[in-house]
XYZ file of C-alpha atoms in Angstrom:
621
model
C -49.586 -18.284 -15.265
C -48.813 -21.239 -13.182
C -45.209 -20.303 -13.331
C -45.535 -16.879 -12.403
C -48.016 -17.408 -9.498
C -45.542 -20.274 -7.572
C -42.326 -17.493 -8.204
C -44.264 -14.395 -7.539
C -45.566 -16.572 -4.049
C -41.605 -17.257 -3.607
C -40.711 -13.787 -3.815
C -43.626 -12.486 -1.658
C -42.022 -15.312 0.857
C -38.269 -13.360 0.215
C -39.850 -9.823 1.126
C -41.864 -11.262 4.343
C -37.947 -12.920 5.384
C -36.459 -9.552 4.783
C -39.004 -7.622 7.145
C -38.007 -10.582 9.488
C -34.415 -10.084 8.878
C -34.051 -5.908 9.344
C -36.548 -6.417 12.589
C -34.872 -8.818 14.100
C -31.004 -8.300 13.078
C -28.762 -10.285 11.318
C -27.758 -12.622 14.435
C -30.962 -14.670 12.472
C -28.439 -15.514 10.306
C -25.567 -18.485 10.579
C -22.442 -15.889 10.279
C -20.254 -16.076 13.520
C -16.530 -15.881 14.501
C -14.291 -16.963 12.171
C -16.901 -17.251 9.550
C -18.384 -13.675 9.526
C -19.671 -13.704 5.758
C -22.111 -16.765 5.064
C -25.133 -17.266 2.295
C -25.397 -13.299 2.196
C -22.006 -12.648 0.309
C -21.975 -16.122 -1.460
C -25.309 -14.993 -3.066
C -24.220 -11.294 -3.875
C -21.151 -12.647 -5.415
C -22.807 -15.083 -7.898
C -25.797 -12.706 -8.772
C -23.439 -9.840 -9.381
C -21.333 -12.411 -12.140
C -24.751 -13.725 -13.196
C -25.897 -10.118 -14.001
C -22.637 -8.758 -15.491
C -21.978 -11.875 -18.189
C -25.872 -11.040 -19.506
C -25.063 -7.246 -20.587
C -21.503 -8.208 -21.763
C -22.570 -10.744 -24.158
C -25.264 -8.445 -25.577
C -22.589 -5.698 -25.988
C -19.339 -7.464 -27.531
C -21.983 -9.825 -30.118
C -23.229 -6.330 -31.284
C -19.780 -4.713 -31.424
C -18.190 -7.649 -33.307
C -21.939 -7.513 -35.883
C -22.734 -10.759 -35.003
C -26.140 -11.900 -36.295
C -27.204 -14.269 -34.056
C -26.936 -11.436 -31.116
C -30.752 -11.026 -31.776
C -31.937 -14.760 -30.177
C -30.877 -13.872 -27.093
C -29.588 -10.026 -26.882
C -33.230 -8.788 -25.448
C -33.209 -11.833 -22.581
C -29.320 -11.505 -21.363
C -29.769 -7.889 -20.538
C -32.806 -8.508 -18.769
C -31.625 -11.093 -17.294
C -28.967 -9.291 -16.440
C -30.853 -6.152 -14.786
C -32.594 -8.718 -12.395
C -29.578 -10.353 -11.782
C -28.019 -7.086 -10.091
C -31.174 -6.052 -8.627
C -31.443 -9.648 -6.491
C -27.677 -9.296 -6.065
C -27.488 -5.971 -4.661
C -30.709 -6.831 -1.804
C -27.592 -8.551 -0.330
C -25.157 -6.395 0.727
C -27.637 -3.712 1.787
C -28.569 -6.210 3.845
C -25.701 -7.532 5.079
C -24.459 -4.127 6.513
C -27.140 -4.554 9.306
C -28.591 -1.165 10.289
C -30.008 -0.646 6.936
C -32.037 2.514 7.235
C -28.201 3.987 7.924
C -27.246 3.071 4.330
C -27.160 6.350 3.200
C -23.738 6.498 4.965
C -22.174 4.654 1.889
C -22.464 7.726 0.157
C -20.868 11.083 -0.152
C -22.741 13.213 1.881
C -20.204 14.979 4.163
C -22.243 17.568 5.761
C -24.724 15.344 7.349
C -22.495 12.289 8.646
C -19.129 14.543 9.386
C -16.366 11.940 7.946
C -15.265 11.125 4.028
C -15.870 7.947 2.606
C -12.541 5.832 2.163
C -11.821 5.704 -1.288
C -8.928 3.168 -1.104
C -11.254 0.669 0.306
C -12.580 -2.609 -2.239
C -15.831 -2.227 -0.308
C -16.629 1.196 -1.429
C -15.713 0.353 -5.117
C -18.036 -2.431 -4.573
C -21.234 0.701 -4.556
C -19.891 2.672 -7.329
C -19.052 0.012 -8.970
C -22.260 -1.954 -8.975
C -24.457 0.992 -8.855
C -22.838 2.423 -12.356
C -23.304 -0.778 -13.689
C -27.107 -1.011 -12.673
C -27.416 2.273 -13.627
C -25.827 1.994 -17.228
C -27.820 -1.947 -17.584
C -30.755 -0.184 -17.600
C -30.244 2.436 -19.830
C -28.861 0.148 -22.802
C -31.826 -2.198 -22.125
C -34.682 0.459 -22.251
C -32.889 2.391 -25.122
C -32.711 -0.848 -27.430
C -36.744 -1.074 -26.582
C -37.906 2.421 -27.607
C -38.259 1.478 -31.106
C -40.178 -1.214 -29.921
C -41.928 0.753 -28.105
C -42.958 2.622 -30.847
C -44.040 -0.799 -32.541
C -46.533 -1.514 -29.638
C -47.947 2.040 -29.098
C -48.936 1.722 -32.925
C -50.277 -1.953 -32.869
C -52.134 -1.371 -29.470
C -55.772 -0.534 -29.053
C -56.793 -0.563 -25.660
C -56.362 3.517 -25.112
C -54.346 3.452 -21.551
C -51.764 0.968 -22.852
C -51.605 2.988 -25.710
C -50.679 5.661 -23.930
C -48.192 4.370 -22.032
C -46.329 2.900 -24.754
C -46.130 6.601 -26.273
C -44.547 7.366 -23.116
C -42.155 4.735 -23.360
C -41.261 5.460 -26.569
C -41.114 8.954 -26.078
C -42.345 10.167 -29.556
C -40.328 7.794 -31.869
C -40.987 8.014 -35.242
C -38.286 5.923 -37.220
C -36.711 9.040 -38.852
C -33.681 8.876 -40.558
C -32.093 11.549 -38.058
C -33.334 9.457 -34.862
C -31.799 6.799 -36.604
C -28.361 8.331 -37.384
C -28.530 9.295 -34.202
C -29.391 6.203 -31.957
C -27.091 3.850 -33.561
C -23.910 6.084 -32.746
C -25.268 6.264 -28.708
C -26.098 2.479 -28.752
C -23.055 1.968 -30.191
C -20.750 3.933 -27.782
C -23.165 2.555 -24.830
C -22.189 -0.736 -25.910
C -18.591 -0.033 -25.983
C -18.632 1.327 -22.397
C -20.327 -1.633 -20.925
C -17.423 -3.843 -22.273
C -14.943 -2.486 -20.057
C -17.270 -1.549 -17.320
C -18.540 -5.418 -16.860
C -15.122 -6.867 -16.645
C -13.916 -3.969 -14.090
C -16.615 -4.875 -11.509
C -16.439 -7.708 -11.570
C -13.096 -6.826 -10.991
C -13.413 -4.917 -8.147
C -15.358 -7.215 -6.554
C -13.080 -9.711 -6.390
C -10.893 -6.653 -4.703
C -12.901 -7.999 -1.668
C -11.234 -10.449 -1.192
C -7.966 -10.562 -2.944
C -6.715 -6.821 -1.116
C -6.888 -8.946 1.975
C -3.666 -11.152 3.751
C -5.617 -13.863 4.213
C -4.827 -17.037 2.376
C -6.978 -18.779 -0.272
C -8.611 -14.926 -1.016
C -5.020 -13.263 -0.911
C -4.399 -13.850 -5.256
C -3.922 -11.431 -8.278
C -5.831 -13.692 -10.514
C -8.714 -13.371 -9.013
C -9.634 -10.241 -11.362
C -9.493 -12.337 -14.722
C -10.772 -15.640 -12.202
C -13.799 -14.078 -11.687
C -14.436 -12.595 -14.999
C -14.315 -15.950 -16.436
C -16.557 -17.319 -13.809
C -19.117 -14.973 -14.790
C -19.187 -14.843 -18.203
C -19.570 -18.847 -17.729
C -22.142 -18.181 -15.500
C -24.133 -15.853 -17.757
C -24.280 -18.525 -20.486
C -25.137 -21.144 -18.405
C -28.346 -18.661 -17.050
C -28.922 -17.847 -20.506
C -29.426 -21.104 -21.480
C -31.209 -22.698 -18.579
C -33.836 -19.746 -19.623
C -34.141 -20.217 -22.990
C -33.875 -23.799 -23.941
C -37.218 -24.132 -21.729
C -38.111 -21.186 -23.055
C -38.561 -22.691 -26.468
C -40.679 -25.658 -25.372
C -43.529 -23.406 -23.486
C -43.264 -20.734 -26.788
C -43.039 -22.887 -29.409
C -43.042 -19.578 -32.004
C -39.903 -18.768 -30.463
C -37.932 -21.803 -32.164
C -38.529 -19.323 -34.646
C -36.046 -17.456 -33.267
C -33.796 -19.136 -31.054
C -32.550 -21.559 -33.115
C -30.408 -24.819 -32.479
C -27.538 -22.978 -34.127
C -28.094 -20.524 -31.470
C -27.735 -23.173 -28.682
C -24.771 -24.542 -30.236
C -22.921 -21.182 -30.179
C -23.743 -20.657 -26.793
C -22.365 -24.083 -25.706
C -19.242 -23.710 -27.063
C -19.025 -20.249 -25.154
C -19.825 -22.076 -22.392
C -17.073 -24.794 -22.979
C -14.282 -21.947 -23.606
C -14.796 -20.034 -20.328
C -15.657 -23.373 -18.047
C -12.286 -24.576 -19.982
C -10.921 -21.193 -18.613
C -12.766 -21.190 -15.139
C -10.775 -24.954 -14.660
C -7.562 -23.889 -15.921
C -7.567 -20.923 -12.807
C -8.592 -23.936 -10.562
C -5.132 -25.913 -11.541
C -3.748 -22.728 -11.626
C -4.656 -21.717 -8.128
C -3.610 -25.108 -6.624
C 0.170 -24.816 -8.385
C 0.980 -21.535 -7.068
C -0.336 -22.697 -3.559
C 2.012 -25.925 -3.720
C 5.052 -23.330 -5.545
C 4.524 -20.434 -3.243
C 5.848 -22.927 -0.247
C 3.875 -20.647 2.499
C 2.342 -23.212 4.783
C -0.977 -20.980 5.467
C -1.728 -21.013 1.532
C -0.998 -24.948 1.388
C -2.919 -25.370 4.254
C -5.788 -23.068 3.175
C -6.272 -25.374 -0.219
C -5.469 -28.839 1.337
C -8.421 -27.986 3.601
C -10.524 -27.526 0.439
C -9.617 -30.923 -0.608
C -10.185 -33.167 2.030
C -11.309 -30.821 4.788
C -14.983 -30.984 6.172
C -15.854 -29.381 3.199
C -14.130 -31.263 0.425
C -17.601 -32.486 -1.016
C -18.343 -28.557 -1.561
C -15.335 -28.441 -3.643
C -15.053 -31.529 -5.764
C -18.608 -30.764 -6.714
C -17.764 -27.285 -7.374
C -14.899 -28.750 -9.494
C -16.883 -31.850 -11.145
C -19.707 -29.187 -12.311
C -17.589 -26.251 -13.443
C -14.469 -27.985 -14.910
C -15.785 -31.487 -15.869
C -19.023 -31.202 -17.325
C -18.432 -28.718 -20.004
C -16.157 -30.840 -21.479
C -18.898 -33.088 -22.718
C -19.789 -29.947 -24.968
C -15.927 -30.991 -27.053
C -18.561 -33.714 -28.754
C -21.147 -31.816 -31.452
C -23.382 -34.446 -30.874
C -23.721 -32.898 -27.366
C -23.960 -29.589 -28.563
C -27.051 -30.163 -30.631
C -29.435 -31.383 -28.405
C -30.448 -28.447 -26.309
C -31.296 -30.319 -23.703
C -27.918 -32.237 -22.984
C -26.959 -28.868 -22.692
C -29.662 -27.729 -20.819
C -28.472 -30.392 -18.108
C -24.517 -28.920 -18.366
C -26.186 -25.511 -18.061
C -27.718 -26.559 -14.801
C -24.906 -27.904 -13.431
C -22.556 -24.727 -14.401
C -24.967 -22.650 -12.194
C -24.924 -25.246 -9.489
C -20.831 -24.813 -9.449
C -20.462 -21.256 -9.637
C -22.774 -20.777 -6.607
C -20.218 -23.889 -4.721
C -17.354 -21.731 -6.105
C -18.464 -18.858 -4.480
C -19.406 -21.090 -0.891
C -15.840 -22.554 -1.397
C -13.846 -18.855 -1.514
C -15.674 -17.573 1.476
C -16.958 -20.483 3.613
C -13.823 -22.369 3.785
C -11.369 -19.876 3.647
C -13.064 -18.435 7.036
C -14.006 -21.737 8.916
C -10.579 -22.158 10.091
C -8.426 -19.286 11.405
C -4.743 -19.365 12.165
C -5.531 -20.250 15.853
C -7.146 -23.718 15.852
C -8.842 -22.750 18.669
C -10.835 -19.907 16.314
C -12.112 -22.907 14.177
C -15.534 -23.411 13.272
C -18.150 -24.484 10.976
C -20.997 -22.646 9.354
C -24.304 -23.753 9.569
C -27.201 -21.745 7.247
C -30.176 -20.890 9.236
C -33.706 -21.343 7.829
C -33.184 -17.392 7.156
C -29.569 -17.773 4.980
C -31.766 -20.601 2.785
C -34.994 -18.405 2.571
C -33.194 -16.070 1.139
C -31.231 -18.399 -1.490
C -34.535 -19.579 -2.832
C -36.373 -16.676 -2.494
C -33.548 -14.770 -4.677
C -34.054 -17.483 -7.117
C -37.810 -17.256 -6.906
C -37.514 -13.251 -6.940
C -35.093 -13.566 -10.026
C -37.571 -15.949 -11.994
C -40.415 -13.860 -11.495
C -38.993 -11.117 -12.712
C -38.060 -12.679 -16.036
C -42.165 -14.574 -16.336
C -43.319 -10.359 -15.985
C -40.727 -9.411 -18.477
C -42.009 -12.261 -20.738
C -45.492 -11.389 -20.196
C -45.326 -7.345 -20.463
C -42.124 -6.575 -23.183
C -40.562 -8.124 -26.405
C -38.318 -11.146 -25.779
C -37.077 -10.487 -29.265
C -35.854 -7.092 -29.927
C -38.788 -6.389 -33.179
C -36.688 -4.092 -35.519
C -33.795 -6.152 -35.448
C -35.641 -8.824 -36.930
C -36.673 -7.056 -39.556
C -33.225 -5.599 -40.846
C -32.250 -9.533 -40.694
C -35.763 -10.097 -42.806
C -34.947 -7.365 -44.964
C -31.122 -8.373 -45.852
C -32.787 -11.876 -46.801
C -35.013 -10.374 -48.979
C -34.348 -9.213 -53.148
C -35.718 -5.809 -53.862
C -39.208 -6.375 -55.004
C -40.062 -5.551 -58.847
C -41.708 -1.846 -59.539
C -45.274 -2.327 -59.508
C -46.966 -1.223 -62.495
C -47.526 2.462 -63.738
C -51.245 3.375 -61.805
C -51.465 6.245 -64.023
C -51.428 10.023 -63.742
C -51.872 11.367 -59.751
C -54.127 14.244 -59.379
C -52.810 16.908 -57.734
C -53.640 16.946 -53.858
C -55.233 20.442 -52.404
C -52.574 22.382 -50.599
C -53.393 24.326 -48.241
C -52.132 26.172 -44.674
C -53.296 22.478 -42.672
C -50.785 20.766 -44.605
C -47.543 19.987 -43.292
C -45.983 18.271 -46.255
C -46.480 15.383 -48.749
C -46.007 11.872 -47.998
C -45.268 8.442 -50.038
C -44.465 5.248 -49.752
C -41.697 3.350 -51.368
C -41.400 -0.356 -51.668
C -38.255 -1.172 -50.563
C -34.903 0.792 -48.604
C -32.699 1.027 -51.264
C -35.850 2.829 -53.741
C -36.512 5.059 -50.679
C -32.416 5.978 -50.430
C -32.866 6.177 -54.144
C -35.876 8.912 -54.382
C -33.869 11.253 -51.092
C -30.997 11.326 -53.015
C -32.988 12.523 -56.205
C -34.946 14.622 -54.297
C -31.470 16.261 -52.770
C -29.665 16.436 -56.518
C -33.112 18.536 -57.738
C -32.631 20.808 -54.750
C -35.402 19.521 -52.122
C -33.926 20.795 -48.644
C -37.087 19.847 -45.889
C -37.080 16.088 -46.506
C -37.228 13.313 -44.097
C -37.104 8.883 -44.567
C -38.546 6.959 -42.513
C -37.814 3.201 -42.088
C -38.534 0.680 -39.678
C -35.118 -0.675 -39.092
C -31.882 1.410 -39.683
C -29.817 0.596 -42.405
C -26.503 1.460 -44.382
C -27.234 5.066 -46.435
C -30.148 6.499 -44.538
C -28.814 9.214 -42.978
C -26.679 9.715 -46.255
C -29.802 9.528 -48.558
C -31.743 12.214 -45.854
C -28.837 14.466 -45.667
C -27.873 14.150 -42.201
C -24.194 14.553 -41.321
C -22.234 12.328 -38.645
C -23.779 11.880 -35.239
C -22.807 14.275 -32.703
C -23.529 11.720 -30.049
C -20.397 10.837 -30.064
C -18.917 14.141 -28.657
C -21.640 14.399 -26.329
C -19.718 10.620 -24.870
C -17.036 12.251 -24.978
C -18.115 15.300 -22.742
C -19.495 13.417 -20.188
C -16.806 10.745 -19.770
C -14.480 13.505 -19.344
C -17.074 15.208 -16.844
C -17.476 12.305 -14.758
C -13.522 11.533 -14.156
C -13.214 15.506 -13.576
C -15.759 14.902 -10.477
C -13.931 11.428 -9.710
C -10.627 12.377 -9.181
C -11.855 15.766 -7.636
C -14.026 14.233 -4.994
C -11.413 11.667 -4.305
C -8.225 13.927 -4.331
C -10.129 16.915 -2.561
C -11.376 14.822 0.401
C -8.290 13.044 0.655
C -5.898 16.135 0.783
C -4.718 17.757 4.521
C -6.201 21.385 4.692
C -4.306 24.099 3.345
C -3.488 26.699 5.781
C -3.295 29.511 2.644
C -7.089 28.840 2.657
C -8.485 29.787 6.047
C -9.290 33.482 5.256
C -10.582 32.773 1.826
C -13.119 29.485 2.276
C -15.615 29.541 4.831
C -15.692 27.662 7.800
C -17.843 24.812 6.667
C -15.953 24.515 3.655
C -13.053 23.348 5.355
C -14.758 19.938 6.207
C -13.647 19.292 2.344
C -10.776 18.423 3.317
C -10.512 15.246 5.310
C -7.375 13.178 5.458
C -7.558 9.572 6.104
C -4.547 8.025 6.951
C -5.078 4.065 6.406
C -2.070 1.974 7.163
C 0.413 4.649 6.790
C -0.829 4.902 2.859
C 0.294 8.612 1.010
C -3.283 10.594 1.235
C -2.946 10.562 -2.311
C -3.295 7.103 -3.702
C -3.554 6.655 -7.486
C -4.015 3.070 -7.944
C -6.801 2.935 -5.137
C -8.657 5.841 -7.056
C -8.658 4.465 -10.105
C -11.816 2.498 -9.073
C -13.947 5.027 -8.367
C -12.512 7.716 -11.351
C -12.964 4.709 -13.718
C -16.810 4.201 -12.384
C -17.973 7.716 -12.466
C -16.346 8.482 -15.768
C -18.518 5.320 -17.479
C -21.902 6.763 -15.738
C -21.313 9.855 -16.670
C -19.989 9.077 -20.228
C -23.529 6.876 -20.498
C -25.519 9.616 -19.192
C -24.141 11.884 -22.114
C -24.990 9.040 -24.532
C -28.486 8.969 -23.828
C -29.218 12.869 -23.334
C -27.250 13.016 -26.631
C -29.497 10.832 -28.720
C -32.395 12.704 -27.367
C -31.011 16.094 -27.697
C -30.086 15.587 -31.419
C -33.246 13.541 -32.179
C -35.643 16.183 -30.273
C -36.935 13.670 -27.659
C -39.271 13.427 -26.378
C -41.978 14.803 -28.403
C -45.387 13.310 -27.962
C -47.332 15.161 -31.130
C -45.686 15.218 -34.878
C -47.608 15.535 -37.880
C -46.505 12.298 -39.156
C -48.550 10.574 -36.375
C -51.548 11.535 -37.453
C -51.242 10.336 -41.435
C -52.756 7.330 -41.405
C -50.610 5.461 -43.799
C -48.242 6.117 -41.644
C -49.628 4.857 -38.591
C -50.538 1.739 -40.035
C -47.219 1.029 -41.755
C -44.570 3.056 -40.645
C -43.577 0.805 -37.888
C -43.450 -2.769 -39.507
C -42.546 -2.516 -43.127
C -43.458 0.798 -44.635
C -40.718 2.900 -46.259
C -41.873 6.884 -46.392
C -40.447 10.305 -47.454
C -41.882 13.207 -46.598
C -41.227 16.221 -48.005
C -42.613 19.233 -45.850
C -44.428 22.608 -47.242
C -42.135 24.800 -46.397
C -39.432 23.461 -48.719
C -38.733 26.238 -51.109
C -39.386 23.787 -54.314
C -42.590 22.490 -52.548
C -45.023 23.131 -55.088
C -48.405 21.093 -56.825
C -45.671 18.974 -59.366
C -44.091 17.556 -56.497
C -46.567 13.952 -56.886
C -45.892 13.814 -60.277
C -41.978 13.499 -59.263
C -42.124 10.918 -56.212
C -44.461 9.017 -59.025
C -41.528 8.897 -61.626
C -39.196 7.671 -58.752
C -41.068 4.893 -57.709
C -43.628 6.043 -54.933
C -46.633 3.237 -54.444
C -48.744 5.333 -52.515
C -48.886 9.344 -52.235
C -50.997 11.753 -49.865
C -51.012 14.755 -48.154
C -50.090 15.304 -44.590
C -52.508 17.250 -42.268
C -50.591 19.824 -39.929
């Protein structure tokens, strides 16, 4: 509580200096001639890398089944949704005027001109807003099942409620299942590719300029690097702490844990100080006396401290994480951690600060100075950022539930049949039943008793299981996902509307036309000619056709899974059994086998008895 009243006072302190900033204009700010980006753009840049590396390492440790994903899956992608939010304040404020934001999008008829498509800028809002956009849906859809979890376990009637919202009718089904693994799964692979594209394409800022010390293909990969580093180094300056104030979390996040992420950490820092050398050799190779200029100024200009400590914190201390001794106390690596944020925000003041500061007219040089606005903002984006994560804390699971028990379950030997209770009377069946429910011990007796049930010619039969796991679908008789498809569909949807919008607005208008369109139609077509550039470009619209065919691709993932799994639906039978609800969610295994089965009949307890059923009841409708 502490913690969470000084941030949320820090971030109350942001919003007052933002209604100070959009009143007043951004002359509050230290930005002038030759240094017209200052603490705004240095900020949006390093949120935007912090942000990207959190989702990223959540999606490649699930595609490449690694176990440990669970310590710290749940935190990066929050982490990584806050990250982007605080980010993305930046920009919208930085283009001054902000109630005319709307401009950035494609709404021709109200402001009369086309975006430009072949500009970095532009990629910057699809780009950014995608990846918000797709953050959020993989970090709500790996929560519904723990959704489900709470709205069981909760008793207080409102909060019940709105965890039944949340969860939108989950009930662990073996077809929700088969169904939600295939669109986490393809989710996951889209956000592999998407991360390292905008972060990309925001380094297109700078590098599709002339100017020297921004003007550099490696900035693409440079900055990818720099933010996956970054992302571990957050990661870990949350959790490590993390584990002190909760001790059940040690738990969870293990030292293990910490180890693997420090020798993440020393791979891309090793990475982010090879592009450092890297960058200095071509400058010295390339023999253009701008770009040797531009980086002997970083060295011993009035800014050299900036970039030795930039250097000292992102190439130098990570190598202490070479020594396991290191590795294993968290907080040695706590302190690299700290530092490794600490650099990538200099990185980011070095690329834009002093590449501007001095022009190629000596008379255009000058320094930057922050105001008490630009430094308001830096902490209060920090303070913003933490408070966030305390509510997140407070509010959700840190740990995502049901993958900790499929890693309980895989530790665990199938537990011996319990002993024979004796005959089971048959239950009175009448119109108010929906089916017949038991209970089986463990997953592979419940897979066991579906696939009986199938062989003897049971048709209406459902398993439900707290965690997925290899054969459940199989055992229920589900086929392959369809999600899959659905992925498919909307990928190819969303580059349809890419390259149309792009190629459409960018093509001169056709003469054959004019007596079939309307007039107003015409204002489709609206040639920019930038630089002497063909109106269509293909490399400058890959951006945008890549971005739109991701969001659309994860839009079909999610209205797949809840097409094929019929959700939401906030009443099913099932809810009301009360075995069910007190089980179903944390380690109960249940069939159900529903009336209108054609070999439904009064035997049918006698039969889930021989295979193995603990506990047997009837279903109201």
């Amino acid at each position: 509580w502490p913690a969470t009243l000084l941030t949320g006072l820090i971030a109350i302190l942001v919003l007052a200096t933002n209604a100070y900033l959009v009143g007043t204009g951004v002359g509050v700010w230290g930005v002038q001639t030759p240094v017209v980006w200052g603490f705004a753009i240095i900020n949006f840049v390093f949120w935007i890398g912090i942000g990207h590396a959190g989702t990223l390492i959540s999606a490649i440790l699930l595609l490449t089944r690694q176990k440990w994903r669970n310590s710290l899956n749940r935190a990066a992608e929050a982490t990584a949704i806050f990250a982007v939010g605080c980010g993305a304040m930046f920009p919208a404020l930085h283009v001054g005027r902000q109630w005319m934001a709307w401009y950035l999008f494609p709404i021709q008829e109200n402001i009369a001109i086309w975006q430009n498509f072949r500009a970095p800028l532009l990629w910057d809002v699809f780009a950014v807003l995608t990846y918000l956009t797709v953050s959020v849906l993989y970090w709500y859809l790996g929560m519904i099942p723990d959704f489900a979890t709470l709205r069981e376990r909760e008793k207080h009637p409102w909060r019940q409620k709105l965890w039944a919202i949340l969860s939108m009718g989950w009930s662990s089904s073996a077809r929700e299942w088969n169904h939600y693994e295939m669109g986490y799964l393809c989710l996951a692979g889209l956000l592999a590719p998407l991360v390292l594209s905008v972060h990309s394409f925001v380094s297109c800022d700078f590098a599709a300029t002339i100017l020297p010390g921004w003007h550099a293909t490696i900035f693409p990969p440079y900055f990818g690097a720099g933010a996956i580093f970054g992302g571990f180094a957050v990661i870990l300056v949350l959790l490590i702490p993390l584990r002190t104030l909760v001790p059940e979390l040690k738990e969870f996040i293990l030292p293990i844990h910490i180890e693997q992420m420090a020798k993440w950490l020393l791979t891309t820092g090793s990475l982010v100080g090879y592009v450092y050398l890297t960058e200095l050799f071509i400058a010295w190779y390339g023999a253009n006396p701008f770009e040797r200029y531009a980086f002997w100024n970083r060295i011993t200009g009035p800014y050299a401290l900036e970039f030795w400590g930039m250097l000292a914190c992102n190439a130098m201390a990570p190598q202490l994480l070479w020594f396991r001794a290191f590795r294993r106390r968290p907080w040695l690596v706590f302190g690299v951690a700290v530092l490794a944020n600490i650099g990538m925000w200099l990185e980011r003041f070095v690329i834009i600060i002093i590449s501007l500061h001095r022009d190629f007219l000596p008379s255009s040089w000058s320094l930057y100075h922050p105001t008490w606005v630009d430094i308001t903002l830096l902490i209060g984006s920090i303070g913003l950022f933490l408070f966030l994560f305390l509510l997140f804390l407070r509010f959700l699971p840190v740990i995502a539930m049901f993958e900790v028990k499929a890693l309980c379950s895989r530790s665990e030997e199938e537990p011996s049949p319990p002993p024979d209770p004796g005959p089971v009377s048959s239950p009175n069946l009448d119109q108010a039943t929906f089916g017949m429910g038991a209970r089986f011990p463990s997953a592979p007796a419940l897979c066991r008793a579906g696939r009986a049930l199938r062989e003897m010619g049971f048709r209406k039969i459902e398993l439900y299981s707290p965690f997925p796991f290899h054969g459940l679908a199989e055992a229920a008789g589900h086929k392959k996902s369809w999600v899959s498809a659905c992925v498919l569909g909307g990928g190819l949807l969303g580059f349809c509307l890419g390259v149309s919008l792009e190629t459409l607005t960018s093509m001169p208008r056709p003469a054959a036309l004019r007596g079939i369109l309307a007039s107003h139609l015409f204002d489709l077509f609206f040639p920019l000619v930038v630089q002497g550039k063909p109106f269509i470009s293909i490399p400058a619209f890959f951006a945008v056709a890549f971005e739109t065919t991701a969001l659309f691709a994860a839009f079909g993932a999610v209205l797949g899974i809840l097409l094929a799994s019929s959700l939401p639906r906030f009443y099913k039978p099932i809810f009301h059994w009360d075995l069910f609800s007190r089980r179903g969610q944390d380690d109960g295994f249940f069939l159900v086998v529903e009336q209108r089965d054609p070999r439904f009949g009064s035997d049918l307890p006698q039969i889930l008895q021989r295979m193995g059923a603990l506990e047997i009841s009837p279903i109201p409708e």
